[in-house]
XYZ file of C-alpha atoms in Angstrom:
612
model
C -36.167 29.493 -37.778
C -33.409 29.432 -34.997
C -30.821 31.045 -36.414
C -33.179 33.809 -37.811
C -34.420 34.551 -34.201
C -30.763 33.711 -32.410
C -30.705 37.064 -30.714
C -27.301 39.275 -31.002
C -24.557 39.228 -27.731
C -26.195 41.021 -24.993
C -24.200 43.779 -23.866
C -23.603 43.203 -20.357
C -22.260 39.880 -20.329
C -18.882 38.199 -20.780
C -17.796 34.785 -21.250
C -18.152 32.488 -18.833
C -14.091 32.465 -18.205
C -14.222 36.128 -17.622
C -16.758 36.019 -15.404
C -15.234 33.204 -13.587
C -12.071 35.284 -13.274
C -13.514 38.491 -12.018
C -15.578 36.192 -9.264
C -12.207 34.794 -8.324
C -10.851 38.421 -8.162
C -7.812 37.387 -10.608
C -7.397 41.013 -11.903
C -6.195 41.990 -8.412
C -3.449 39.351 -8.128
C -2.425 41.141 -11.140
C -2.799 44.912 -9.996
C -0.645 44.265 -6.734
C 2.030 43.310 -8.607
C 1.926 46.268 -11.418
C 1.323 48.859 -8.583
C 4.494 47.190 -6.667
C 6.812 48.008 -9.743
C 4.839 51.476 -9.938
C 6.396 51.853 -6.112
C 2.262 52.739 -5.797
C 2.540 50.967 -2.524
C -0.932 51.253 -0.848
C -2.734 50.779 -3.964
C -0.810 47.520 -4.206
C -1.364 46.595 -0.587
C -5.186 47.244 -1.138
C -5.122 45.163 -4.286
C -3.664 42.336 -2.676
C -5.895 42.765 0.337
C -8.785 42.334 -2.112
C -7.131 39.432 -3.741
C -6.518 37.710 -0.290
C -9.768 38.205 0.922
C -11.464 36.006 -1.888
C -8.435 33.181 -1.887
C -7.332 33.162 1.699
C -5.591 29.484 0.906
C -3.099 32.008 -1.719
C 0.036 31.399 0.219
C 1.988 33.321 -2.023
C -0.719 36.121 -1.209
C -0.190 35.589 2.371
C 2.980 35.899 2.319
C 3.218 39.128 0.642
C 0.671 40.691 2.338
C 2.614 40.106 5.507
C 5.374 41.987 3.945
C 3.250 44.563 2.848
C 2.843 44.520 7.137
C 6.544 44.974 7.840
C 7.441 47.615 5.461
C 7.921 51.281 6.557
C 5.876 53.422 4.774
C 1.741 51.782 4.313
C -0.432 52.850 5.881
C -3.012 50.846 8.200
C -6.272 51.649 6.050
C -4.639 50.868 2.676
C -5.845 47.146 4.225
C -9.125 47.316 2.277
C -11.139 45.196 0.088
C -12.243 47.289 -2.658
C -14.915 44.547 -3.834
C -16.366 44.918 -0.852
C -19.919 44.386 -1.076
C -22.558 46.499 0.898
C -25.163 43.778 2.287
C -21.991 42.034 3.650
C -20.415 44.766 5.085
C -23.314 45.708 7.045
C -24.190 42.256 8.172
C -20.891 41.331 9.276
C -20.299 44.616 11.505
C -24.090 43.721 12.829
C -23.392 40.247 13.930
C -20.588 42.002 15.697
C -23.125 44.221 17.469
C -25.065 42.053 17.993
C -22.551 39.113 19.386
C -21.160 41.999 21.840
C -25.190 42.104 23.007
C -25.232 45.827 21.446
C -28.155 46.003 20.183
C -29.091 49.454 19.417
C -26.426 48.998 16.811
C -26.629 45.659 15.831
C -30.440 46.854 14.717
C -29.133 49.469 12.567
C -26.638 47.433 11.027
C -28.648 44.190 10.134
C -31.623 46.601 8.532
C -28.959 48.299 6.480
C -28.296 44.558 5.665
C -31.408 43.403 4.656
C -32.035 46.767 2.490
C -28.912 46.155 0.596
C -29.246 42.513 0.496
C -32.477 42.872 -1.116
C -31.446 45.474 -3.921
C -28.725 43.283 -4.657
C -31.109 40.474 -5.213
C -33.129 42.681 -7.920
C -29.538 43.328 -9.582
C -28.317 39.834 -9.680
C -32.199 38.666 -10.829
C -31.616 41.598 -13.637
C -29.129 39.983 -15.141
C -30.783 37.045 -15.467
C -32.483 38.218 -18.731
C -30.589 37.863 -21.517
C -29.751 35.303 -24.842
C -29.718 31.549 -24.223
C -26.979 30.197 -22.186
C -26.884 26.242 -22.709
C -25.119 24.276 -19.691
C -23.258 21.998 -22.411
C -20.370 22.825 -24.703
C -22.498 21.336 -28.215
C -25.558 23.314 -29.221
C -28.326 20.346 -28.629
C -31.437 20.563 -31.345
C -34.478 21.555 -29.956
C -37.919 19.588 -30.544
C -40.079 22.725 -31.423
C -40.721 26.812 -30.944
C -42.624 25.859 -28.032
C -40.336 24.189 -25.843
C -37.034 26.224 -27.217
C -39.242 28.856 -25.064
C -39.866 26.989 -22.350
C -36.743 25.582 -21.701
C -35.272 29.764 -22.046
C -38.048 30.839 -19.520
C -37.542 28.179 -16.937
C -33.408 28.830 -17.601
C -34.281 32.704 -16.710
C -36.751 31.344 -13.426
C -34.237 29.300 -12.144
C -31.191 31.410 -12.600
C -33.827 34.218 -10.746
C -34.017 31.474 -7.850
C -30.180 31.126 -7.449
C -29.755 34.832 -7.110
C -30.766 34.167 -3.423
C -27.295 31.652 -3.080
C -25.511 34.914 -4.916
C -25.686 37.116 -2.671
C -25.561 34.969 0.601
C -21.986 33.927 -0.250
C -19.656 35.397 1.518
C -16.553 36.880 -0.947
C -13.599 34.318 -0.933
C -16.734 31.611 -0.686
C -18.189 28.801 -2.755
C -21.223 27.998 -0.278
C -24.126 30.345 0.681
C -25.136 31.097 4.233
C -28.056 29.026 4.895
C -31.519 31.044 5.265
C -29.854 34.409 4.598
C -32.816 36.269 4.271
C -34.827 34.622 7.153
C -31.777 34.551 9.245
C -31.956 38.923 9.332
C -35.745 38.867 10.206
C -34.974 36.344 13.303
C -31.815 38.136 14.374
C -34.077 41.595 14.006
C -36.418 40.388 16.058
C -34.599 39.151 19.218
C -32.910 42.993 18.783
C -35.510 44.840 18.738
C -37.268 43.257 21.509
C -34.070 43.308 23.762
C -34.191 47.427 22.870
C -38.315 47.584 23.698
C -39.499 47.745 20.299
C -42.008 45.334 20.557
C -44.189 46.838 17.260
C -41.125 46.178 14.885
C -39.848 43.049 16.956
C -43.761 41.637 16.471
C -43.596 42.855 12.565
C -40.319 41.087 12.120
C -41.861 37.721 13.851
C -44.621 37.795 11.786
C -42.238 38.388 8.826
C -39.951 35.495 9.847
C -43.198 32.879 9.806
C -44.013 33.723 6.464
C -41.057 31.233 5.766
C -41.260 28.861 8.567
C -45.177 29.158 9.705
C -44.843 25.762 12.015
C -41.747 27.259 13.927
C -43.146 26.614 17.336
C -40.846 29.243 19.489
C -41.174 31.581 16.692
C -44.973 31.127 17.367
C -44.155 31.942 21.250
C -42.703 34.602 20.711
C -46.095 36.205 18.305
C -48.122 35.090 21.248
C -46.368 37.323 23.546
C -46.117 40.187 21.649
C -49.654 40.181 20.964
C -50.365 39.812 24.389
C -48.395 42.985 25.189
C -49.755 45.181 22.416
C -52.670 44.125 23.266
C -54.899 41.664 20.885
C -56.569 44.465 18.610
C -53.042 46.097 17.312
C -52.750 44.871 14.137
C -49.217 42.814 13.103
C -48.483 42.357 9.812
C -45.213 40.993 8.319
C -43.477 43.501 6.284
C -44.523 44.334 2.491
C -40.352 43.399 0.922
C -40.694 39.725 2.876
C -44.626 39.426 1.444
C -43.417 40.317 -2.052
C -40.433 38.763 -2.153
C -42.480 35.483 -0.647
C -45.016 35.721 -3.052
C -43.001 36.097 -6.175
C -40.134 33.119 -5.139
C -43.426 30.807 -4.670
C -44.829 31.323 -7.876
C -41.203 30.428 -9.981
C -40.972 27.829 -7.671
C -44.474 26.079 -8.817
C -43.449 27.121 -12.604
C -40.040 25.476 -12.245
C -41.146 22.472 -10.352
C -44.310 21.651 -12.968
C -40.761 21.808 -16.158
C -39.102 19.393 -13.397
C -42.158 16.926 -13.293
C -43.561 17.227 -17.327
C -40.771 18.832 -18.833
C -37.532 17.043 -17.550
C -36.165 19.469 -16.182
C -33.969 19.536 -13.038
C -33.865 21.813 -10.311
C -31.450 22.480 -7.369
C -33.552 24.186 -4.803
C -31.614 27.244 -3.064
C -34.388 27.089 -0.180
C -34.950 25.203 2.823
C -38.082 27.008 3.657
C -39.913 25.790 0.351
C -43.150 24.143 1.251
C -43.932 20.484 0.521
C -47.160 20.828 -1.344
C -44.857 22.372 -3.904
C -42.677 19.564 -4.273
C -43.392 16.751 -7.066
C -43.480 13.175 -5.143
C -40.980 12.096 -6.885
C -38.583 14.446 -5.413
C -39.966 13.866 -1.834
C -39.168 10.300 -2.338
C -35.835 11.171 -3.383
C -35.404 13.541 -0.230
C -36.489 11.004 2.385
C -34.343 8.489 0.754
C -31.430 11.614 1.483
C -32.715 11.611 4.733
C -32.483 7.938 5.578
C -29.095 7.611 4.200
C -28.129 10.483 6.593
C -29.711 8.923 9.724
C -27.781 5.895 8.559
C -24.410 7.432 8.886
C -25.538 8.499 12.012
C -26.026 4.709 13.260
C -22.226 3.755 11.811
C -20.858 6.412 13.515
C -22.554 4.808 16.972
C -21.534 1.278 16.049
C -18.120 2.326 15.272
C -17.924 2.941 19.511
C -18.576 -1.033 19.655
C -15.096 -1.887 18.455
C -13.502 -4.917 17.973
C -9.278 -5.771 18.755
C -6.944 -3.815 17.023
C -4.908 -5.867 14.376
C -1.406 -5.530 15.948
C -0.894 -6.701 19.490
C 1.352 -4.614 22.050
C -1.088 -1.055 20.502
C -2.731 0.455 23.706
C -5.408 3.258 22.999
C -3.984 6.378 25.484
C -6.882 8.527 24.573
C -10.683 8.365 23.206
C -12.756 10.534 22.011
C -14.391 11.090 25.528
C -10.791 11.982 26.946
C -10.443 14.577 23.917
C -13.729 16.156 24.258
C -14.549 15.851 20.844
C -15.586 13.253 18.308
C -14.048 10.561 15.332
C -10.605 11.113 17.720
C -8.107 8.998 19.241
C -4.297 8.118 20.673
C -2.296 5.402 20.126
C 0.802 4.135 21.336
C 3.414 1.690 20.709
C 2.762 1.799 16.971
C 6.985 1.654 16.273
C 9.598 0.851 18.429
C 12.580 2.967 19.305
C 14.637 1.316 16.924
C 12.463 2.045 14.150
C 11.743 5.440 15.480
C 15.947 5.836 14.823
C 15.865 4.201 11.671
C 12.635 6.494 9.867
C 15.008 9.065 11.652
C 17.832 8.407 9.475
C 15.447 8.191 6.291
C 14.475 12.047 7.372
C 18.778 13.657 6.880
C 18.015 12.345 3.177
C 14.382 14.887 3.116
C 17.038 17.932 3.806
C 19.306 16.875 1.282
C 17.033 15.581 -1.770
C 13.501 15.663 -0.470
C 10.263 16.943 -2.395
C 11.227 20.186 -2.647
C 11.596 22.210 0.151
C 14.428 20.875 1.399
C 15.279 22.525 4.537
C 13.873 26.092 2.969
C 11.999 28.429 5.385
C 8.478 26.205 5.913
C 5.472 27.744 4.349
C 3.352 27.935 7.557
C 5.995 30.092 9.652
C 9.201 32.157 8.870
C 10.398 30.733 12.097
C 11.191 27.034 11.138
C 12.573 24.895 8.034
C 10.786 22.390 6.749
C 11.786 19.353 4.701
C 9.774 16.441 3.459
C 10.176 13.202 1.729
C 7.332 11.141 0.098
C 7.091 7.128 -0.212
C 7.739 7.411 -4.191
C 11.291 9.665 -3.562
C 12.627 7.413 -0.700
C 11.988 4.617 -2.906
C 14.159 6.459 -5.556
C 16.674 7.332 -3.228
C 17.395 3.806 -2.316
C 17.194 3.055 -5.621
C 20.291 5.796 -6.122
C 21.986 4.200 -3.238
C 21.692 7.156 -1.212
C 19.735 5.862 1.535
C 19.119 2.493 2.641
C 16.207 -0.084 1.064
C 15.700 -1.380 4.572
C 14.865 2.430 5.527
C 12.782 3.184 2.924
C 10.910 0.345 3.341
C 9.900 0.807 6.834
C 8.433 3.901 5.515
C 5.943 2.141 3.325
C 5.369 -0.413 5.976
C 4.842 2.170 8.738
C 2.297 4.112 7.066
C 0.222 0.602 5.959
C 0.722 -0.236 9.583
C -1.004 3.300 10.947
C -3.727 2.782 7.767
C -4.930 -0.649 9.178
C -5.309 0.240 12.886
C -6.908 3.677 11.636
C -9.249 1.712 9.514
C -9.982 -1.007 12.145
C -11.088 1.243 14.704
C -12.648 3.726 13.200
C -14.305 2.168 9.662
C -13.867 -1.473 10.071
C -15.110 -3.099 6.882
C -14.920 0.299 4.912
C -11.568 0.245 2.976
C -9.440 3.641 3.527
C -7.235 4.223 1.248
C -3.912 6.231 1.277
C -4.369 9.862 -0.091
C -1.167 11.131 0.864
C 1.850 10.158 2.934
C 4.618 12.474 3.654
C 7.999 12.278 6.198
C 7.998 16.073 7.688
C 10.443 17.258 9.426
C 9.943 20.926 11.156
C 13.165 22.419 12.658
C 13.327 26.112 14.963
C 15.928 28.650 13.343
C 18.292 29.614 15.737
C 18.173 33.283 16.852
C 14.755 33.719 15.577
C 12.355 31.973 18.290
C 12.528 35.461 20.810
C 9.040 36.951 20.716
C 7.866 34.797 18.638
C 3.738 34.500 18.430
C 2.601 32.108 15.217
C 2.219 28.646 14.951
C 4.026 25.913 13.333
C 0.936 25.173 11.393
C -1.998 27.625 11.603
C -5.367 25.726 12.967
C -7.286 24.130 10.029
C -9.428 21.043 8.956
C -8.290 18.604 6.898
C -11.492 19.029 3.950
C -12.935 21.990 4.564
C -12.029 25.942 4.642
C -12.435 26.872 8.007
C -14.097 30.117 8.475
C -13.851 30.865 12.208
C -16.280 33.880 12.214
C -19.144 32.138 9.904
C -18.583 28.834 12.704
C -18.607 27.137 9.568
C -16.393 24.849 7.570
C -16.496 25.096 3.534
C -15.928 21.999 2.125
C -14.811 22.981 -1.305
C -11.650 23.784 -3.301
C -9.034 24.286 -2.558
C -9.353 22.167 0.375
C -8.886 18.535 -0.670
C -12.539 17.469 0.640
C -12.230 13.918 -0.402
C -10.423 13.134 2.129
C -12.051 11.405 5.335
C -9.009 10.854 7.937
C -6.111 11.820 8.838
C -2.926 10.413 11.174
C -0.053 11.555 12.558
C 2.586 9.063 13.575
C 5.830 10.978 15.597
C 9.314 9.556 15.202
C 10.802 11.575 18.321
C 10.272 14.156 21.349
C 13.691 15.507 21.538
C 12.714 19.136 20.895
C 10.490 21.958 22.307
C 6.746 22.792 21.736
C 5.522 21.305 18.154
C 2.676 19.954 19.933
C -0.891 19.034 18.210
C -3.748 20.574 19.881
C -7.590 20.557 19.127
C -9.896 23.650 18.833
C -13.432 24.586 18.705
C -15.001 26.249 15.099
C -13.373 29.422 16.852
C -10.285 28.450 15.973
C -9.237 29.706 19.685
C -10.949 27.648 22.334
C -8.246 24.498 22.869
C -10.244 21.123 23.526
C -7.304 18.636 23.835
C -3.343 18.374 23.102
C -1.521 15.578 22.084
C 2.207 15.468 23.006
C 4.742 14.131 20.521
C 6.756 10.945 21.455
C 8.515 7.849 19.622
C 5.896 5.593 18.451
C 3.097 7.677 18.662
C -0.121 7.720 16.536
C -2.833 10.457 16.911
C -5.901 9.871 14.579
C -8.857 11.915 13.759
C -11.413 12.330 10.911
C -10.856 15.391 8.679
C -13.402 16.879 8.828
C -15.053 20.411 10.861
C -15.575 18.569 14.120
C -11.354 18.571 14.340
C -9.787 21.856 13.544
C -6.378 21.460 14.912
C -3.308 22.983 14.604
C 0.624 22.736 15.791
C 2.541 24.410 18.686
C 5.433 26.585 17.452
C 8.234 24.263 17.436
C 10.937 26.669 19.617
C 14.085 24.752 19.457
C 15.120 21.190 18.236
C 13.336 19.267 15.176
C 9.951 18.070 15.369
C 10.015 14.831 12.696
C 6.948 12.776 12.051
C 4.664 11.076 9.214
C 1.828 12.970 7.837
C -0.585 10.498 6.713
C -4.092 11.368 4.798
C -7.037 8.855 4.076
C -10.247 7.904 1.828
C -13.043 6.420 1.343
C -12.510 7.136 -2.432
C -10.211 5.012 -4.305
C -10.257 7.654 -7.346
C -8.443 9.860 -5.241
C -6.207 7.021 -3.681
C -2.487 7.672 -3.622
C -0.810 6.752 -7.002
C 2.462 7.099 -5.895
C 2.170 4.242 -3.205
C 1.856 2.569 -6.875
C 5.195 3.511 -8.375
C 6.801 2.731 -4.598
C 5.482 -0.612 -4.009
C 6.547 -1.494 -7.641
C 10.132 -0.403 -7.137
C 9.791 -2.256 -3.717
C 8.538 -5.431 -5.542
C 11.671 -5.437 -8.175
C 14.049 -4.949 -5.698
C 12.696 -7.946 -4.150
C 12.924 -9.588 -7.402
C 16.310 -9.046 -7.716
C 17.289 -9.784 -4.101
C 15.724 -13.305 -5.876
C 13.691 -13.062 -2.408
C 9.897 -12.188 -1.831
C 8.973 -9.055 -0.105
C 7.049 -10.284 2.557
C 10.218 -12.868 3.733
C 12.300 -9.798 4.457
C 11.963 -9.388 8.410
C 15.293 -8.871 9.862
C 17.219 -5.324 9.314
C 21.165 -5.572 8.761
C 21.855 -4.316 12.260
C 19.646 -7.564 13.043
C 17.177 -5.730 14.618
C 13.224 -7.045 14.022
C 10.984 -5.006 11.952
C 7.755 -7.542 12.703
C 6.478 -5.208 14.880
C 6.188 -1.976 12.272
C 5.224 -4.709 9.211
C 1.355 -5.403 8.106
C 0.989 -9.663 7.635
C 2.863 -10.464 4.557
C 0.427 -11.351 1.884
C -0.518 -14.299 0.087
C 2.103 -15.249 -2.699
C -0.613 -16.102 -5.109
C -2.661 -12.456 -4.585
C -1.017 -8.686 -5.111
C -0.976 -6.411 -2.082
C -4.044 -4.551 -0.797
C -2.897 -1.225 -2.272
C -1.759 -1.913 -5.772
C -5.067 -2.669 -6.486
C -6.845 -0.604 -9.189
C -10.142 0.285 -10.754
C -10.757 -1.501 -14.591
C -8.796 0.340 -17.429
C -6.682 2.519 -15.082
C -3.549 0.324 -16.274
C -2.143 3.036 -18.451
C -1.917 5.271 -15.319
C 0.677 3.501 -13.544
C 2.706 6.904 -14.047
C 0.511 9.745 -13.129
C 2.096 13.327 -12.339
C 3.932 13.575 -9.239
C 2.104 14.733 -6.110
C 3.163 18.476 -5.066
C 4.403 18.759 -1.999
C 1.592 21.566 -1.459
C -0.500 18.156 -0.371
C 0.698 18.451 3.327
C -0.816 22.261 3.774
């Protein structure tokens, strides 16, 4: 009976790899390059604008569309995005209006919003319909006729319900803008009563409250307009938001009755959805949500109750408080000036042999070189004999030393683990630092996409959002600007700068409370180690593996334990830089692993792309 009714391919849709593509905008990474050998220049310019706009983390991209900038010849306007979609358009040039308190315009825009917004809904919810699409790869055996066409219907209801998340993504965008649709009628209404349109501002209140009917200063604001159209005008909210209301509630009660009888499950794309709709169940699973998050809340306060620091001789130069911001903090006296000298000498090796930029033009700013050297390749390049095992090892022992005091002060009793390390080195270009107006590194968070005009922060590829905090530990000062500073979501309001110096560590969490970003570094070279953290020890740092190994059979053939070695061959001590040595009988901290991860003791090699 199921393969007699299996219904043929419907027309209009591709695979899901072609679709995934053409969401991506692949096709134009593609285009700018065929219309660049066509010498078709501003059709390749507005290809790769297009391309750039929905992967602005494409460096390659961003480099050639600032080429595409510098050449003679393209013109301004070929800088378009030809996917551009209409709702978006209009909304963004609104919130522009409206941000610049022009609201005469702002109104036009954000209707013009909300009218396209909407038709796009009915589109996306259009292609809904359509043959069976099961979520896993084998073909599962359905118990009867009946549920075969239930489980389709509630498919087609709940892909109708996500249409909403569709459309409120911005292009370039994994995550939605919360409240999309209720954001417009809000925004509408503060417009058009700062214009004197009180009938539409009242119409667009009453609107708004058909989602949120307890908000109390929406409520207000109904209470004066009815008091100044007097109480017999009548206010009604507008016949879109009532149908669109009433139809989302009714899948909603259809879906949620398959989620409590059917086993189904359902990710709501609403925050306004009303509790009576909600099984219990899923309430008690929400409040649990809730109580976790109140939770974190609490850790994050006790954290402020610290206890000592593990090392003695580490002051704290700067808190939170002092940085006007949060999860931040200074600390100096982390290495000495002798070790400072020696991770120094470790950094020559990063232009000769590093991990793979060595010394090339750095991929931030045309302006400076950058070279880098991980723990795994200085480990191999003692190994070689071309830099010293005394070196290298104060780079492992360095970067344990800034994980424990990071971990002490900001998640004592929650293991961090190392996600990446990296010795970076940033150096001006001679001749090249007159007029200049970038950065050394562009401001950014950590594990998030930073969208400065959304004031939001998207944690999801390509950012590496597993990661929780992040160090910085500077090996010198002998050089201009290459600074760290602190900025608000704007990505342009400085809250606090650190200046680099010998034996310093600045320390943050990674996430959108710390965009930050680096100086331009205008002459001399800027070296320090770049140091990224976890809660997650799945995405711990294997190559702090592989190092610690070769560390452990040098030691082994030196017929003399790791932990013993103290003194350097100039006789200078490294106690200061070194973690406690640890018990003979146990292995150290971070060559533990999870059960049956044994055979992955030689994982691929971390990119250098990591530091970005």
């Amino acid at each position: 009976l199921g393969r007699r009714l299996l219904p043929a391919p419907s027309a209009h849709r591709a695979s899901r790899a072609v679709r995934r593509d053409f969401e991506r905008r692949e096709p134009y990474n593609y285009l700018q390059v065929a219309f660049f050998k066509l010498k078709k220049l501003d059709q390749a310019v507005s290809a790769a604008h297009t391309f750039f706009v929905a992967n602005p983390q494409h460096l390659q991209m961003r480099e050639d569309i600032e080429k595409y900038r510098r050449m003679s010849g393209v013109k301004s306007d070929s800088f378009r995005d030809l996917e551009a979609t209409p709702h978006w358009e209009a909304y963004e040039a609104g919130m522009q209006h409206y941000n610049a308190d022009e609201y005469l315009q702002a109104v036009a825009r954000l209707e013009e919003s909300l009218t396209e917004a909407l038709s796009a809904l009915e589109e996306c919810r259009a292609l809904c319909e359509g043959p069976w699409e099961d979520e896993d790869e084998e073909e599962k055996m359905q118990p009867g006729l009946y549920e075969a066409i239930a489980a389709h219907y509630i498919q087609v209801l709940k892909c109708r319900q996500q249409c909403v998340l569709e459309i409120a993504t911005k292009p370039g965008r994994i995550s939605a803008t919360e409240d999309f649709i209720p954001s417009h009628l809000d925004l509408l209404q503060f417009a058009y009563s700062q214009v004197g349109n009180q009938t539409l501002a009242a119409e667009c209140a009453a609107s708004y409250l058909l989602f949120y009917p307890m908000d109390e200063p929406m409520l207000e604001k109904m209470k004066q307009y009815h008091t100044e159209l007097g109480e017999e005008a009548a206010v009604t909210a507008r016949q879109s938001i009532q149908h669109y209301m009433q139809r989302s509630l009714v899948e909603k009660k259809l879906i949620y009755y398959a989620v409590e009888h059917l086993g189904e499950t359902f990710n709501d794309p609403d925050l306004w959805t009303p509790d009576e709709l909600i099984p219990e169940n899923l309430k008690e699973k929400y409040r649990e949500d809730q109580e976790k998050q109140k939770q974190e809340i609490l850790d994050v306060e006790e954290r402020e109750k610290r206890g000592p620091l593990p090392f003695e001789g580490i002051a704290v130069t700067m808190d939170s408080q002092q940085m006007n911001g949060t999860q931040r903090v200074v600390f100096d006296r982390v290495l000495t000036e002798s070790e400072c000298k020696d991770l120094l000498r470790l950094t020559k090796a990063a232009g000769e042999a590093g991990d793979g930029y060595r010394a090339r033009r750095s991929p931030h700013t045309p302006h400076e070189r950058f070279e880098g050297l991980t723990v795994l390749k200085a480990m191999q390049l003692a190994q070689n004999g071309d830099v010293e095992w005394r070196d290298a090892k104060l780079l492992l022992q360095a970067s344990e030393k800034s994980r424990k005091i990071i971990e002490s002060y900001f998640t004592p009793g929650k293991k961090l683990h190392f996600s990446f390390t990296h010795l970076v080195c940033r150096t001006a270009v001679d001749g090249e630092q007159e007029g200049r107006m970038d950065l050394s590194h562009p401001v950014h968070a950590d594990n998030c996409l930073l969208d400065p005009e959304g004031q939001e922060c998207w944690k999801e590829p390509p950012a590496y959002v597993y990661r929780d905090y992040s160090g910085i530990l500077y090996l010198n000062d002998d050089f201009q600007g290459g600074g760290l500073f602190f900025t608000e979501m704007d990505t342009v309001t400085v809250t606090a700068e650190v200046h680099p110096k010998c034996g310093r560590l600045v320390a943050f969490s990674s996430g959108k409370e710390n965009p930050h970003g680096v100086w331009a570094v205008s002459r001399g070279r800027r070296c320090a180690i770049a140091l990224w953290y976890t809660h997650s020890q799945e995405h711990a740092e294997q190559e702090r593996v592989k190092a610690q190994e070769l560390m452990d059979q040098r030691a082994v053939e030196q017929d003399q334990p790791d932990g013993d070695e103290r003194q350097g061959t100039d006789g200078s001590s490294r106690s200061s830089s070194e973690p406690p040595a640890p018990n003979r009988g146990t292995k150290p901290a971070d060559r533990r692993q999870k059960p049956g991860s044994d055979r992955k003791l030689h994982p691929k090699v971390l990119r250098v792309r990591d530091e970005f």
